[in-house]
């Protein structure tokens, strides 16, 4: 009978973050986290990625053959219209591409953006994002389906809301 995992390998960010910057001694490198802490760190890293602004325009991103950490983050979608299906498609593609490049713990990512309420007038300004992410979460050698919401409001900060 197989052993049940209690820890998972810490993310690169967790291994790089200095939890005691005032200390003169080099800390022991963090190798693994308990599963609960690993999951919390995963959602934190994902929020950081989605809330980091990529400085390149959509056109310049499309021209790049390979992206680096300099392009880390999500492109600016402040000018997208909530009632425009092509803007929905562009935003879905941008989020899925960003996650495919910078979040290796997710695979088979599918983003579904919730359309605005039918009661809204077509030229009424709506601010925010309401999307669902369905994917496979890779935790060391274990794969599990995962689903959660990505919500954003007027201040522009995206939040992960797990089910």
Coordinates of C-alpha atoms in Angstrom, one line a residue:
X1 CA 0.0 0.0 0.0
X2 CA 1.4 3.5 -1.0
X3 CA 2.3 6.1 1.5
X4 CA 0.1 9.2 1.8
X5 CA 2.0 12.4 1.1
X6 CA 2.1 14.9 3.9
X7 CA 4.5 17.4 2.2
X8 CA 5.1 18.8 -1.2
X9 CA 8.1 20.5 -2.8
X10 CA 8.2 24.2 -2.0
X11 CA 7.7 26.5 -4.9
X12 CA 10.6 28.5 -6.3
X13 CA 9.3 31.7 -4.7
X14 CA 9.0 30.0 -1.3
X15 CA 12.6 28.8 -1.7
X16 CA 13.8 32.3 -2.5
X17 CA 11.9 34.3 0.0
X18 CA 14.0 35.3 3.1
X19 CA 11.7 34.9 6.1
X20 CA 14.2 36.5 8.4
X21 CA 16.0 39.3 6.4
X22 CA 17.5 40.8 9.6
X23 CA 19.3 37.7 10.5
X24 CA 23.1 37.6 9.8
X25 CA 23.1 33.8 9.3
X26 CA 22.0 32.2 6.2
X27 CA 18.8 30.3 6.7
X28 CA 18.4 26.6 6.0
X29 CA 16.9 26.3 2.5
X30 CA 13.2 25.5 2.5
X31 CA 12.7 22.2 0.6
X32 CA 9.1 21.1 1.4
X33 CA 6.0 22.4 2.9
X34 CA 3.1 20.6 4.6
X35 CA 0.3 20.2 2.0
X36 CA -2.0 22.8 3.6
X37 CA 0.8 25.4 3.5
X38 CA 1.8 24.3 0.0
X39 CA -1.8 24.9 -1.2
X40 CA -1.9 28.4 0.5
X41 CA 1.4 29.3 -1.1
X42 CA 0.1 28.1 -4.5
X43 CA -2.9 30.4 -4.3
X44 CA -0.7 33.3 -3.1
X45 CA 1.7 32.8 -6.0
X46 CA -1.2 32.6 -8.5
X47 CA -2.6 35.9 -7.1
X48 CA 0.8 37.5 -7.4
X49 CA 1.1 36.4 -11.0
X50 CA -2.4 37.6 -12.0
X51 CA -1.9 40.9 -10.2
X52 CA 1.5 41.6 -11.8
X53 CA 1.3 43.9 -14.8
X54 CA 3.2 42.9 -17.9
X55 CA 4.6 46.0 -19.4
X56 CA 4.3 44.8 -23.0
X57 CA 1.3 45.5 -25.2
X58 CA -0.8 42.7 -26.6
X59 CA 0.8 43.1 -30.0
X60 CA 4.4 43.0 -28.7
X61 CA 3.6 39.9 -26.6
X62 CA 2.2 38.2 -29.7
X63 CA 5.5 39.0 -31.6
X64 CA 7.7 37.5 -28.9
X65 CA 8.9 34.0 -29.7
X66 CA 9.9 33.2 -26.1
X67 CA 8.9 35.0 -22.9
X68 CA 11.2 35.6 -19.9
X69 CA 10.7 36.8 -16.3
X70 CA 10.8 40.4 -17.7
X71 CA 7.4 39.8 -19.3
X72 CA 6.1 38.1 -16.1
X73 CA 2.5 38.9 -15.4
X74 CA -0.8 39.6 -17.1
X75 CA -1.2 42.1 -19.8
X76 CA -3.3 45.2 -19.2
X77 CA -7.0 44.4 -19.9
X78 CA -8.4 47.7 -18.6
X79 CA -9.6 48.7 -22.1
X80 CA -11.6 45.5 -22.7
X81 CA -15.3 45.7 -22.8
X82 CA -17.4 43.3 -20.8
X83 CA -20.1 42.9 -23.5
X84 CA -17.7 42.3 -26.4
X85 CA -17.2 38.5 -27.2
X86 CA -13.9 39.1 -28.9
X87 CA -12.6 40.9 -25.8
X88 CA -13.7 37.9 -23.8
X89 CA -11.8 35.6 -26.1
X90 CA -8.7 37.7 -26.0
X91 CA -8.8 37.8 -22.2
X92 CA -9.3 34.1 -21.9
X93 CA -6.4 33.5 -24.2
X94 CA -4.2 36.0 -22.3
X95 CA -4.9 34.4 -18.9
X96 CA -4.5 30.8 -20.3
X97 CA -1.2 31.7 -22.0
X98 CA 0.2 33.5 -18.9
X99 CA -0.6 30.5 -16.7
X100 CA 0.9 28.1 -19.3
X101 CA 4.1 30.0 -19.3
X102 CA 4.6 31.0 -15.7
X103 CA 2.6 28.5 -13.6
X104 CA 3.9 25.0 -14.2
X105 CA 1.8 23.5 -11.4
X106 CA -1.3 23.9 -13.5
X107 CA -2.0 22.0 -16.7
X108 CA -5.1 21.7 -19.0
X109 CA -6.2 25.1 -17.9
X110 CA -9.6 26.2 -19.0
X111 CA -10.9 29.7 -18.2
X112 CA -14.6 30.5 -18.4
X113 CA -15.5 34.2 -18.0
X114 CA -18.9 34.8 -16.6
X115 CA -20.9 37.2 -18.9
X116 CA -22.3 40.3 -17.3
X117 CA -25.9 40.2 -16.1
X118 CA -28.4 40.4 -18.9
X119 CA -30.1 43.3 -17.2
X120 CA -27.3 45.7 -18.0
X121 CA -27.5 48.2 -20.8
X122 CA -25.0 47.4 -23.7
X123 CA -23.0 50.6 -23.3
X124 CA -23.0 50.7 -19.5
X125 CA -19.6 50.6 -18.0
X126 CA -18.9 47.6 -15.8
X127 CA -15.7 47.1 -13.9
X128 CA -14.2 43.8 -12.8
X129 CA -13.7 40.3 -13.8
X130 CA -15.7 37.2 -12.8
X131 CA -14.1 34.0 -14.2
X132 CA -13.8 30.3 -13.3
X133 CA -10.6 28.3 -13.7
X134 CA -10.7 24.6 -14.2
X135 CA -7.4 22.7 -14.4
X136 CA -5.3 19.9 -13.2
X137 CA -3.1 20.8 -10.3
X138 CA 0.4 19.1 -10.2
X139 CA 1.7 18.5 -6.7
X140 CA 5.0 16.7 -7.1
X141 CA 3.9 13.4 -8.7
X142 CA 0.2 13.8 -7.8
X143 CA -2.3 15.3 -10.1
X144 CA -5.8 16.4 -9.0
X145 CA -8.6 18.4 -10.6
X146 CA -9.0 21.9 -9.3
X147 CA -11.6 24.6 -9.8
X148 CA -11.8 28.1 -8.4
X149 CA -13.0 31.6 -9.2
X150 CA -10.9 34.6 -10.2
X151 CA -12.7 37.8 -9.1
X152 CA -11.7 41.4 -9.6
X153 CA -13.4 44.6 -8.6
X154 CA -13.1 48.3 -9.1
X155 CA -9.6 48.6 -7.7
X156 CA -8.3 46.1 -10.2
X157 CA -6.9 43.5 -7.8
X158 CA -7.7 40.0 -8.7
X159 CA -8.5 37.5 -5.9
X160 CA -8.6 33.7 -5.9
X161 CA -11.8 32.3 -4.4
X162 CA -11.5 28.6 -3.9
X163 CA -14.6 26.4 -3.7

